[in-house]
Tab-separated table of C-alpha atoms and ligand atoms in Angstrom:
chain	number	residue	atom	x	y	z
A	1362	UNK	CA	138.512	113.211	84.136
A	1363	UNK	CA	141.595	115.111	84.348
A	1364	UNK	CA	144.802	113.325	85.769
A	1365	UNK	CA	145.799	116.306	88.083
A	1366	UNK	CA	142.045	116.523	89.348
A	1367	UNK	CA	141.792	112.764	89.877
A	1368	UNK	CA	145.436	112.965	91.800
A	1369	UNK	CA	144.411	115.422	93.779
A	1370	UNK	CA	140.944	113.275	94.307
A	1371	UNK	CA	142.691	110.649	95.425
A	1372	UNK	CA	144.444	112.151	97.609
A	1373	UNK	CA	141.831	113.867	99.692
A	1374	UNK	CA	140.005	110.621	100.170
A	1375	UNK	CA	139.863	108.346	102.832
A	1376	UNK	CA	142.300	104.990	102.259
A	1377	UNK	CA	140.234	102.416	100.582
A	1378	UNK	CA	138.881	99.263	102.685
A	1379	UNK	CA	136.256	97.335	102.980
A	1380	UNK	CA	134.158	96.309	99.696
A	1381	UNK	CA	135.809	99.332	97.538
A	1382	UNK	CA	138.621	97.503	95.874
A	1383	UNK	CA	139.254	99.594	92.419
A	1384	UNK	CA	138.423	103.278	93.354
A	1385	UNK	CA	138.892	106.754	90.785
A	1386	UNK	CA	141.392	106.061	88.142
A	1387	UNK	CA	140.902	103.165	86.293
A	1388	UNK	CA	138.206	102.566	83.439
A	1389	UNK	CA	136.072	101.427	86.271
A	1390	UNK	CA	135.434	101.156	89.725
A	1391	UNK	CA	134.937	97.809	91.631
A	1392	UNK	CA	132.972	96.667	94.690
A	1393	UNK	CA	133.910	93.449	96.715
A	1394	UNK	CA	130.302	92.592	97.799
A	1395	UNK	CA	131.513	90.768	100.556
A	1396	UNK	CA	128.987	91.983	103.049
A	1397	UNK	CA	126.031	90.274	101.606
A	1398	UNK	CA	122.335	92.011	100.827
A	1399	UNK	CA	121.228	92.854	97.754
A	1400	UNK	CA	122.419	95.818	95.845
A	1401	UNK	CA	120.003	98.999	95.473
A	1402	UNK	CA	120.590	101.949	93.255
A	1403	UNK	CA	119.474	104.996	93.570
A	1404	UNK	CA	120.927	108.021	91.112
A	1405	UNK	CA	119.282	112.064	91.478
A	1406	UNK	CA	120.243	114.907	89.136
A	1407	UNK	CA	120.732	118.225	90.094
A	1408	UNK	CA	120.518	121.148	87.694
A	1409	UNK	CA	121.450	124.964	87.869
A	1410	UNK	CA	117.784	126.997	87.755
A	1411	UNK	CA	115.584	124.230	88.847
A	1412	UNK	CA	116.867	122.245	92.487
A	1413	UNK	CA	119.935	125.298	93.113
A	1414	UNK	CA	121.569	128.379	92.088
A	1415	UNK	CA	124.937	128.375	91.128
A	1416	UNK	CA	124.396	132.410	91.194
A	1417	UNK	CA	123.731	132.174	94.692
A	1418	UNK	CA	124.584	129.434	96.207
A	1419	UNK	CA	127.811	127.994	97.649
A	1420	UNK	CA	129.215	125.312	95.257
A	1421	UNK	CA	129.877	123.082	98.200
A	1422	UNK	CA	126.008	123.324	99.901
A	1423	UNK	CA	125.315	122.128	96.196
A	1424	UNK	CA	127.743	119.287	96.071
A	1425	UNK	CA	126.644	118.118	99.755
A	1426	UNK	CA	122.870	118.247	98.505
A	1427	UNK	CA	123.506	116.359	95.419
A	1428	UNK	CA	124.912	113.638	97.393
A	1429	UNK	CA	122.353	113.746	100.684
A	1430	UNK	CA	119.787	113.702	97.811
A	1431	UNK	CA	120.680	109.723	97.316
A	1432	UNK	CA	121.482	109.095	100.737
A	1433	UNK	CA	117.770	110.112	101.796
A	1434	UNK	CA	116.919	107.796	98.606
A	1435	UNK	CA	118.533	104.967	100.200
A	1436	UNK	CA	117.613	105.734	103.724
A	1437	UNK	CA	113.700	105.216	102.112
A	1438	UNK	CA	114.560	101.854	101.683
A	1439	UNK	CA	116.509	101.048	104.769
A	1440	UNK	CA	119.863	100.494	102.932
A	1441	UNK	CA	122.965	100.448	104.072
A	1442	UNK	CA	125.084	103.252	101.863
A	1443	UNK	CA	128.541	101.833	100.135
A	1444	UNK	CA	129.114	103.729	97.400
A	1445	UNK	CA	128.423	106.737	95.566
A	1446	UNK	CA	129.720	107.658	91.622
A	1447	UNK	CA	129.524	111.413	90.736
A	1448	UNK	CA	129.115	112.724	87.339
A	1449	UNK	CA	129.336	116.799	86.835
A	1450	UNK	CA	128.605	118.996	83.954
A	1451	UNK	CA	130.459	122.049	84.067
A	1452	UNK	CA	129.442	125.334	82.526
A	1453	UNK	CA	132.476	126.219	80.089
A	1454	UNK	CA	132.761	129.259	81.628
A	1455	UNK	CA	133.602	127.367	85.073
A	1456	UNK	CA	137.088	126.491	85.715
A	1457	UNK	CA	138.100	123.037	87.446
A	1458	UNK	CA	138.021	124.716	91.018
A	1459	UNK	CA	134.548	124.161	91.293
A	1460	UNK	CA	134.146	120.795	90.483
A	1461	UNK	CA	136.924	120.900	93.653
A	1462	UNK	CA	134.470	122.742	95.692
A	1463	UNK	CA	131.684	120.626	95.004
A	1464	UNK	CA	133.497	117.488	96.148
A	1465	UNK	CA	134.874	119.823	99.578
A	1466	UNK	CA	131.187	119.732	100.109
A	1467	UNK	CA	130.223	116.209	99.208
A	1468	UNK	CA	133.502	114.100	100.754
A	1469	UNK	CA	133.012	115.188	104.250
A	1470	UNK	CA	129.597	114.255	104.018
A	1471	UNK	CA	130.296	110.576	102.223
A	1472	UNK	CA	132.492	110.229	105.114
A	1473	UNK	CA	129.942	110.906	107.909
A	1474	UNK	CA	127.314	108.621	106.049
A	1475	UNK	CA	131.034	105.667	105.665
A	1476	UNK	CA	130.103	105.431	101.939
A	1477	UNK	CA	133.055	105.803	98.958
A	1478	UNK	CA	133.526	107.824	95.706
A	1479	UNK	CA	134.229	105.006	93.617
A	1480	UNK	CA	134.360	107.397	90.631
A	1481	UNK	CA	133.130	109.463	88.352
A	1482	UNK	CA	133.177	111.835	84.901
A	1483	UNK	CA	133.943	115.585	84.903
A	1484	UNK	CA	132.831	117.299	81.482
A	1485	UNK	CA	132.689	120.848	80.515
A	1486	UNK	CA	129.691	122.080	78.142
A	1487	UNK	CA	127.942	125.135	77.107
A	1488	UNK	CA	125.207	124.750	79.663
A	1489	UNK	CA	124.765	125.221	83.386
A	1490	UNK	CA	126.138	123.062	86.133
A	1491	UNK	CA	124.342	119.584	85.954
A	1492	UNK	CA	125.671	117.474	88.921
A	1493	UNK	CA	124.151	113.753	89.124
A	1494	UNK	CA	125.203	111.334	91.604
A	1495	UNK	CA	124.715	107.629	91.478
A	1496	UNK	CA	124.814	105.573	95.195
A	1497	UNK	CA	124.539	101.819	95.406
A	1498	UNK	CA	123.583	100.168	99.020
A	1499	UNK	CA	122.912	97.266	100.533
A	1500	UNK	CA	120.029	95.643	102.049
A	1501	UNK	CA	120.261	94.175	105.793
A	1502	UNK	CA	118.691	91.457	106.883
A	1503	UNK	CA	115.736	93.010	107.323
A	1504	UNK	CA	115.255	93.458	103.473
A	1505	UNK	CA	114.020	96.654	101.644
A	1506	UNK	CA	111.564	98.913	102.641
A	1507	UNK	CA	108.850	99.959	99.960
A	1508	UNK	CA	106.554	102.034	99.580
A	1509	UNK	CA	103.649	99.053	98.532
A	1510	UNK	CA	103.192	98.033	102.196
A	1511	UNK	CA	100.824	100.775	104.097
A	1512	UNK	CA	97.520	98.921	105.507
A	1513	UNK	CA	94.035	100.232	106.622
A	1514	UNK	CA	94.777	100.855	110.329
A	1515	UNK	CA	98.271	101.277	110.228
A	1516	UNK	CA	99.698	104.694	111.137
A	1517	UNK	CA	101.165	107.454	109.376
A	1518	UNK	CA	104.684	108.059	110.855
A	1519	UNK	CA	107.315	110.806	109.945
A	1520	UNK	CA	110.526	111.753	111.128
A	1521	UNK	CA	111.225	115.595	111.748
A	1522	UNK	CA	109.257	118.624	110.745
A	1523	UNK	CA	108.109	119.997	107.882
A	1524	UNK	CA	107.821	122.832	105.681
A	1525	UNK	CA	109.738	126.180	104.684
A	1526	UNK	CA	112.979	123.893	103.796
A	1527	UNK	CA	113.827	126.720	101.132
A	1528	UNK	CA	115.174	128.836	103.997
A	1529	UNK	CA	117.650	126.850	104.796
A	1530	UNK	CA	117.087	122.845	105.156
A	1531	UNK	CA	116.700	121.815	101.066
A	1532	UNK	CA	120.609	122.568	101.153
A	1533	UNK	CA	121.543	121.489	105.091
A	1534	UNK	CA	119.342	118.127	105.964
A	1535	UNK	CA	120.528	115.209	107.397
A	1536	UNK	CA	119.550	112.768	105.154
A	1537	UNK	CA	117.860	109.466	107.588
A	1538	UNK	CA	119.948	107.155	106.991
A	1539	UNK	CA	120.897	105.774	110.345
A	1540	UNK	CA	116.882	106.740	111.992
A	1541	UNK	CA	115.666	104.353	108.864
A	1542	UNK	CA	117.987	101.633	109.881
A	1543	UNK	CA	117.000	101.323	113.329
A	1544	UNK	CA	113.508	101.740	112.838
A	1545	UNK	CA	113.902	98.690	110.380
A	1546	UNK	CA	115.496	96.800	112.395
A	1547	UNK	CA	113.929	97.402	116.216
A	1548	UNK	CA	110.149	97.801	115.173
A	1549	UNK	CA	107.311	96.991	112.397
A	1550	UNK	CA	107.713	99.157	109.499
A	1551	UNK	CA	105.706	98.549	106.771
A	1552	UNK	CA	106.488	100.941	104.218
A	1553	UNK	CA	108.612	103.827	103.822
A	1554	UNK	CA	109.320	106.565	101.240
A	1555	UNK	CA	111.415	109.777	101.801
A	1556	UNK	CA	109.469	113.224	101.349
A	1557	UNK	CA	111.034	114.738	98.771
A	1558	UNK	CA	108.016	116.906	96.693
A	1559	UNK	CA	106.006	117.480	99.607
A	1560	UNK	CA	104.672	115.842	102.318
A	1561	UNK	CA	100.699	115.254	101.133
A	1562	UNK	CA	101.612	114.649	97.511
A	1563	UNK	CA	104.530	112.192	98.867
A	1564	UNK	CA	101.295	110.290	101.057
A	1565	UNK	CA	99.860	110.003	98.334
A	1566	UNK	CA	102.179	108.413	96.103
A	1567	UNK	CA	102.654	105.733	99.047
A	1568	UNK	CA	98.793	105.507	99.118
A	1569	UNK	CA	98.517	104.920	95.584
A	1570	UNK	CA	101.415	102.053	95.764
A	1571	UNK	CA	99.889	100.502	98.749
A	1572	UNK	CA	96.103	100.890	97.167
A	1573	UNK	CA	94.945	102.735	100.363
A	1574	UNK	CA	93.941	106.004	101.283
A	1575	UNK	CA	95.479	108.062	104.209
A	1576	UNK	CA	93.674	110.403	107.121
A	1577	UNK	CA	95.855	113.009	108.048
A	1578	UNK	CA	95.072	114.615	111.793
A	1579	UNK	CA	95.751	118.267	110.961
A	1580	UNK	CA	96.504	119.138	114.776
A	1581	UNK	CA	99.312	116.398	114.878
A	1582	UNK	CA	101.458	117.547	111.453
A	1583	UNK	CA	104.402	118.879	112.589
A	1584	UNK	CA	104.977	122.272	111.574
A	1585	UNK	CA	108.589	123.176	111.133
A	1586	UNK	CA	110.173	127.300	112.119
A	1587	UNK	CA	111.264	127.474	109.016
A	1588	UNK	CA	107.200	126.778	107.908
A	1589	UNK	CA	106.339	129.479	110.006
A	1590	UNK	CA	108.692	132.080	108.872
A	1591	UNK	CA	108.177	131.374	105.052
A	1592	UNK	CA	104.172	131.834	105.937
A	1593	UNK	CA	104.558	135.200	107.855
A	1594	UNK	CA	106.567	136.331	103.955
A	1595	UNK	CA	102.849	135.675	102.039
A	1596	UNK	CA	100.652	135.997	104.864
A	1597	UNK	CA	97.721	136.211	102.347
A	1598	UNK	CA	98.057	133.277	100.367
A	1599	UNK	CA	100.206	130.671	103.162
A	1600	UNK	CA	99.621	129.339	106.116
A	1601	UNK	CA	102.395	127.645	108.012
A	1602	UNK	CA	100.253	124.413	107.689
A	1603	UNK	CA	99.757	124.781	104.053
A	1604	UNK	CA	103.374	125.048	103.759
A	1605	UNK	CA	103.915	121.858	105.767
A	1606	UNK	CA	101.703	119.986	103.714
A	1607	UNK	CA	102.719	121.098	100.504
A	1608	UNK	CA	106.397	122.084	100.408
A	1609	UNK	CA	109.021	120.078	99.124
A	1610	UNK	CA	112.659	118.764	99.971
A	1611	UNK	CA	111.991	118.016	103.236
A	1612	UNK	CA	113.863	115.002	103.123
A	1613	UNK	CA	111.899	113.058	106.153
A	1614	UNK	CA	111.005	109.638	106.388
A	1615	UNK	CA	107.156	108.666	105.768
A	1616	UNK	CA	106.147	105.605	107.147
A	1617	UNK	CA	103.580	103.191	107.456
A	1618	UNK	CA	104.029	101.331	111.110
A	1619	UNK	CA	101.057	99.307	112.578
A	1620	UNK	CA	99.586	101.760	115.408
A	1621	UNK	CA	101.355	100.174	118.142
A	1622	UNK	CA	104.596	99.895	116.833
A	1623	UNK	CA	104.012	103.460	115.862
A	1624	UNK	CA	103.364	104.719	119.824
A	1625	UNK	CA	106.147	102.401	121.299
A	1626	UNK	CA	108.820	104.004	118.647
A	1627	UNK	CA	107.691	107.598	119.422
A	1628	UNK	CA	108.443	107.172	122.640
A	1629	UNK	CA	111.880	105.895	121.965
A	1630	UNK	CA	114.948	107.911	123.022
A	1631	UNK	CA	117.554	106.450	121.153
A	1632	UNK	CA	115.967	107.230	118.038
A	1633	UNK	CA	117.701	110.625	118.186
A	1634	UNK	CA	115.045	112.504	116.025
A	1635	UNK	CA	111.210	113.427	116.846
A	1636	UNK	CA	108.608	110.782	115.244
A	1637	UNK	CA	105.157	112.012	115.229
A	1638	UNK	CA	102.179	110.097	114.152
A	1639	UNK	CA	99.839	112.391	112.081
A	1640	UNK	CA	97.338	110.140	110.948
A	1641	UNK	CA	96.453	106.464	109.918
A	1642	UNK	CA	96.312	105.049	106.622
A	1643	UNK	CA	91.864	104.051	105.387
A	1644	UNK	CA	90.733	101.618	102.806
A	1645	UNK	CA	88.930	104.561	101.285
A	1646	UNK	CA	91.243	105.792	98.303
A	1647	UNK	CA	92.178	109.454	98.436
A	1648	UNK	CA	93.398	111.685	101.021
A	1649	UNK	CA	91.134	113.307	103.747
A	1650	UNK	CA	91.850	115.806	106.488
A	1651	UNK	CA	90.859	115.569	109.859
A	1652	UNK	CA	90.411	118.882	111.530
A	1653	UNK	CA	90.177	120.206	115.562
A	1654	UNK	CA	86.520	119.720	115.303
A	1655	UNK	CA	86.805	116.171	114.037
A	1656	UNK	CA	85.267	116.964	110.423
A	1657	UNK	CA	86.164	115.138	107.812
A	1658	UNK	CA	87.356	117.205	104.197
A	1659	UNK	CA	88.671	115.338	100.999
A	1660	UNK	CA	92.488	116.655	101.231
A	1661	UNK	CA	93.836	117.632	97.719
A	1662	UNK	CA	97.540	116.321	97.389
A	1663	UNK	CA	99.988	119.654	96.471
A	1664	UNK	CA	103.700	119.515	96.172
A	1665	UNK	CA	106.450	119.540	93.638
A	1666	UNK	CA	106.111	118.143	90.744
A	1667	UNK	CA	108.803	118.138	87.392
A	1668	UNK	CA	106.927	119.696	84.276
A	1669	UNK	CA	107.930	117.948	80.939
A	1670	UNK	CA	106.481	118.971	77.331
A	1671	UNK	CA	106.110	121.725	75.392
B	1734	LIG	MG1	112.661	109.250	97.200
């Protein structure tokens, strides 16, 4: 990285303390580990064309996402964030200033979420912006969360709403960091995952780690504005429930809480985000809808999903 750029980098962070003992400028960072836990890594790539546009999008919305990306990874598994190493890709055509602006966006939001930018690697090349972050946590005492842990009877839990996040919230969500934490540690959670491709293909990647199947109550999904508004644009082809099921980078918590555990957390103030339960998990593989009426249809999962190969 460049001297001036890590200078200035250096200066605009907080003062180090606490496990960060080596930070941007030497060879390599180092971490104290004093706090106990185990370490969990988590690292998410961004790309220009595929999760933003650099065309159209403010560099530091993109250097905030790339970051709240890993936090939401962590939050999945109830870790505790502590540090975060950020490797961009510059187009050659892009001078330093935005790899500036996409760490305006990212270091306030490091700083809300008390995690570090231990360091890093700027390079310039003759594609578009690639921006990948790396962020190691701990575990508390309550130990991970996985996804493996969803049981026939157990509810299905999320934070938040859903759907229509490409108005607004794929760039702006708070990832669930602290909600995750004190759901861990006040109540019975079973398994987590964040929903990042969508919120029935997300179920049932949980389902197919906890070798269960999952009944979703249509009536109890909750629907987000943006869901709504993002319907009314294709009125033919979406519904705003369709669109809650199916759209990704939501970035809520799904969860897999015995049923009352589930009802006792809803109702729980301090939380400081809505938790609806929208269904309960089935020894039946597969997913199945429950509608007004009580029927019962096989669900097909539909999200986002990376498409490799020629
Ligand atoms: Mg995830």
């Amino acid at each position: 990285m460049e001297l001036e750029f890590i200078r200035r980098l250096r200066e605009r962070l907080p003062p180090r303390q606490g496990d960060l003992l080596v930070g941007p400028g030497d060879d390599a960072a180092v971490l104290a580990w004093r706090s106990g836990g185990n370490c969990v890594v988590t690292t998410d790539m961004l790309t220009d064309g595929v999760d933003f546009r650099l065309s159209e999008a403010d560099p530091r919305r993109i250097g905030r996402k790339a970051l709240a990306v890993n936090l939401s990874d962590l939050a999945a598994m109830a870790a505790v964030p502590v540090a975060v190493v950020v490797s961009l890709a510059l187009p050659r055509t892009a001078s330093l200033e935005l790899a500036w602006e996409l760490y305006e966006g990212l270091l306030p939001l490091a700083v809300e979420f008390d995690t570090y930018v231990a360091g890093g690697d700027t390079n310039a090349w003759d594609g578009g912006l690639v921006i990948n972050v790396t962020a190691i946590g701990r575990t508390t005492e309550r130990g991970p969360l996985l996804r493996s842990g969803a049981r026939p009877g157990d509810a299905i839990v999320v934070t938040g709403d859903f759907g229509g996040s490409i108005l607004g919230k794929h760039f702006d969500f708070t990832p669930r960091v602290r909600e995750a934490l004190y759901l861990g540690a006040n109540y019975e959670v079973r398994a987590a995952m964040d929903v990042s491709d969508g919120l029935s293909l997300d179920l049932g990647r949980m389902c197919e780690e906890s070798g269960c199947g999952a009944e979703l109550t249509l009536s109890s999904i909750p629907i987000s504005a943006a869901a709504r508004e993002a319907a009314l644009r294709n009125p033919q082809s979406d519904t705003p429930l369709e669109r809650a099921l199916s759209d990704g980078e939501d970035f809520e918590l799904l969860l897999a809480m015995p049923l009352e555990e589930a009802s006792r957390a809803a109702a729980d103030t301090s939380l400081g985000v809505g938790l609806s339960i929208i269904g309960r998990f089935v020894a039946e593989r597969g997913l199945y809808a429950i509608d007004a009426a009580g029927n019962r249809t096989p669900l097909t999962p539909r999200g986002y999903e990376h498409r490799f190969g020629p």
